[in-house]
Amino acid sequence: VFNDLFGGVVYSGLDTDKFKYPIGSGRVTFNNSRSYMKAVAAAFIEIKTPRFCKKVQVDPYLEDTLCSMCGMKQGPYFCRDLGCFNYFCHSCWDLHHTSRPHHKPLMRNIRGLTRARTSHHNDYNVGRYRQDPVRDLAEQFGQTFGLHG
């Protein structure tokens, strides 16, 4: 579908979990920047077949890189608008986008990082975490190798 719409597709694939079950995302690699930019500019495409209709969000691959403006700080914000199409640190985003409120920043989604930053306190009694992970690991090691009497 992407090749029909934008051309230049050299790879496309669905992301899967460890059991090879699709997780709802995929990747497409283009052999030229024109096709890539057309796909990113589209932002969404609708795929219609006799069996299903699916709206697909098209986001650019985001790197962990420095701000494209100042080149001194990490650039966690990416502007997908073709007039910008760059990475920005917080200060440069504010400076460059005060007159562009319709531009919305994209950020890399690093699994676990968002949860860790939004957590207001460390509660090791929730989910898979234990009260004292270091002590638990030491006890498990001791039991495995017969070091505790």
GROMACS .gro file of C-alpha atoms in nm:
model
  149
    1VAL     CA    1   0.000   0.000   0.000
    2PHE     CA    2   0.279   0.244   0.091
    3ASN     CA    3   0.460   0.168  -0.233
    4ASP     CA    4   0.140   0.232  -0.432
    5LEU     CA    5   0.086   0.564  -0.255
    6PHE     CA    6   0.438   0.701  -0.216
    7GLY     CA    7   0.676   0.478  -0.417
    8GLY     CA    8   1.028   0.376  -0.322
    9VAL     CA    9   0.944   0.115  -0.056
   10VAL     CA   10   1.231  -0.130  -0.002
   11TYR     CA   11   1.103  -0.287   0.322
   12SER     CA   12   0.777  -0.305   0.514
   13GLY     CA   13   0.697  -0.516   0.815
   14LEU     CA   14   0.471  -0.551   1.116
   15ASP     CA   15   0.616  -0.535   1.466
   16THR     CA   16   0.536  -0.845   1.672
   17ASP     CA   17   0.572  -0.964   2.029
   18LYS     CA   18   0.788  -1.260   2.133
   19PHE     CA   19   0.510  -1.497   2.021
   20LYS     CA   20   0.505  -1.336   1.673
   21TYR     CA   21   0.166  -1.174   1.742
   22PRO     CA   22   0.125  -0.825   1.582
   23ILE     CA   23   0.144  -0.542   1.840
   24GLY     CA   24  -0.023  -0.273   1.630
   25SER     CA   25   0.276  -0.099   1.475
   26GLY     CA   26   0.501  -0.148   1.178
   27ARG     CA   27   0.793  -0.005   0.985
   28VAL     CA   28   0.846   0.106   0.628
   29THR     CA   29   1.183   0.188   0.471
   30PHE     CA   30   1.208   0.403   0.160
   31ASN     CA   31   1.496   0.425  -0.087
   32ASN     CA   32   1.456   0.800  -0.140
   33SER     CA   33   1.382   1.107   0.070
   34ARG     CA   34   1.099   1.229  -0.155
   35SER     CA   35   0.885   0.919  -0.086
   36TYR     CA   36   0.970   0.934   0.284
   37MET     CA   37   0.872   1.301   0.310
   38LYS     CA   38   0.545   1.240   0.121
   39ALA     CA   39   0.456   0.959   0.362
   40VAL     CA   40   0.540   1.164   0.671
   41ALA     CA   41   0.352   1.467   0.536
   42ALA     CA   42   0.042   1.250   0.487
   43ALA     CA   43   0.040   1.178   0.865
   44PHE     CA   44  -0.255   0.936   0.825
   45ILE     CA   45  -0.363   0.701   0.549
   46GLU     CA   46  -0.678   0.495   0.527
   47ILE     CA   47  -0.650   0.139   0.400
   48LYS     CA   48  -0.976  -0.004   0.270
   49THR     CA   49  -1.018  -0.367   0.164
   50PRO     CA   50  -1.328  -0.586   0.130
   51ARG     CA   51  -1.241  -0.742   0.468
   52PHE     CA   52  -1.140  -0.438   0.677
   53CYS     CA   53  -1.089  -0.064   0.689
   54LYS     CA   54  -0.794   0.067   0.889
   55LYS     CA   55  -0.665   0.419   0.952
   56VAL     CA   56  -0.286   0.412   0.987
   57GLN     CA   57  -0.081   0.685   1.153
   58VAL     CA   58   0.248   0.760   0.978
   59ASP     CA   59   0.519   0.900   1.205
   60PRO     CA   60   0.884   0.963   1.117
   61TYR     CA   61   1.155   0.756   1.281
   62LEU     CA   62   1.284   0.971   1.567
   63GLU     CA   63   1.647   0.960   1.673
   64ASP     CA   64   1.812   1.047   2.001
   65THR     CA   65   1.995   1.358   1.880
   66LEU     CA   66   2.098   1.714   1.958
   67CYS     CA   67   1.880   2.017   1.893
   68SER     CA   68   1.901   2.119   1.525
   69MET     CA   69   1.896   2.489   1.618
   70CYS     CA   70   2.151   2.536   1.898
   71GLY     CA   71   2.333   2.203   1.862
   72MET     CA   72   2.416   2.208   2.233
   73LYS     CA   73   2.128   2.037   2.414
   74GLN     CA   74   1.935   1.716   2.358
   75GLY     CA   75   1.656   1.767   2.105
   76PRO     CA   76   1.366   1.558   2.235
   77TYR     CA   77   1.102   1.752   2.039
   78PHE     CA   78   1.059   1.691   1.666
   79CYS     CA   79   0.846   1.913   1.444
   80ARG     CA   80   0.698   1.714   1.155
   81ASP     CA   81   0.575   2.024   0.970
   82LEU     CA   82   0.769   2.035   0.643
   83GLY     CA   83   0.859   2.400   0.708
   84CYS     CA   84   1.055   2.289   1.016
   85PHE     CA   85   1.118   1.913   1.004
   86ASN     CA   86   1.384   1.938   1.277
   87TYR     CA   87   1.470   1.844   1.635
   88PHE     CA   88   1.443   2.105   1.910
   89CYS     CA   89   1.544   2.137   2.275
   90HIS     CA   90   1.282   2.288   2.505
   91SER     CA   91   1.416   2.646   2.481
   92CYS     CA   92   1.457   2.641   2.104
   93TRP     CA   93   1.110   2.488   2.061
   94ASP     CA   94   0.959   2.775   2.260
   95LEU     CA   95   1.168   3.033   2.074
   96HIS     CA   96   1.098   2.894   1.725
   97HIS     CA   97   0.732   2.802   1.775
   98THR     CA   98   0.576   3.100   1.957
   99SER     CA   99   0.431   3.213   1.624
  100ARG     CA  100   0.351   2.855   1.515
  101PRO     CA  101   0.099   2.720   1.768
  102HIS     CA  102  -0.042   2.478   1.508
  103HIS     CA  103   0.292   2.289   1.508
  104LYS     CA  104   0.277   2.002   1.757
  105PRO     CA  105   0.593   1.835   1.889
  106LEU     CA  106   0.657   1.463   1.847
  107MET     CA  107   0.870   1.284   2.104
  108ARG     CA  108   1.038   0.944   2.105
  109ASN     CA  109   0.840   0.685   2.295
  110ILE     CA  110   1.087   0.491   2.506
  111ARG     CA  111   0.915   0.206   2.686
  112GLY     CA  112   0.913   0.248   3.064
  113LEU     CA  113   1.062   0.599   3.058
  114THR     CA  114   0.728   0.782   3.049
  115ARG     CA  115   0.594   0.577   3.338
  116ALA     CA  116   0.909   0.635   3.544
  117ARG     CA  117   0.899   1.012   3.492
  118THR     CA  118   0.530   1.046   3.573
  119SER     CA  119   0.559   0.844   3.892
  120HIS     CA  120   0.553   1.075   4.194
  121HIS     CA  121   0.709   0.825   4.432
  122ASN     CA  122   0.888   0.491   4.423
  123ASP     CA  123   0.650   0.219   4.534
  124TYR     CA  124   0.825  -0.116   4.507
  125ASN     CA  125   0.518  -0.306   4.630
  126VAL     CA  126   0.331  -0.258   4.301
  127GLY     CA  127   0.331  -0.497   4.006
  128ARG     CA  128   0.648  -0.695   3.956
  129TYR     CA  129   0.864  -0.486   4.190
  130ARG     CA  130   0.967  -0.611   4.531
  131GLN     CA  131   1.021  -0.428   4.858
  132ASP     CA  132   1.402  -0.454   4.845
  133PRO     CA  133   1.519  -0.588   4.509
  134VAL     CA  134   1.889  -0.602   4.607
  135ARG     CA  135   1.822  -0.805   4.924
  136ASP     CA  136   1.583  -1.036   4.734
  137LEU     CA  137   1.847  -1.092   4.466
  138ALA     CA  138   2.113  -1.167   4.729
  139GLU     CA  139   1.881  -1.416   4.903
  140GLN     CA  140   1.797  -1.586   4.573
  141PHE     CA  141   2.167  -1.610   4.485
  142GLY     CA  142   2.244  -1.756   4.829
  143GLN     CA  143   1.966  -2.014   4.803
  144THR     CA  144   2.072  -2.116   4.452
  145PHE     CA  145   2.433  -2.171   4.550
  146GLY     CA  146   2.368  -2.302   4.905
  147LEU     CA  147   2.528  -2.007   5.084
  148HIS     CA  148   2.252  -1.961   5.344
  149GLY     CA  149   2.228  -2.210   5.628
   0.00000   0.00000   0.00000
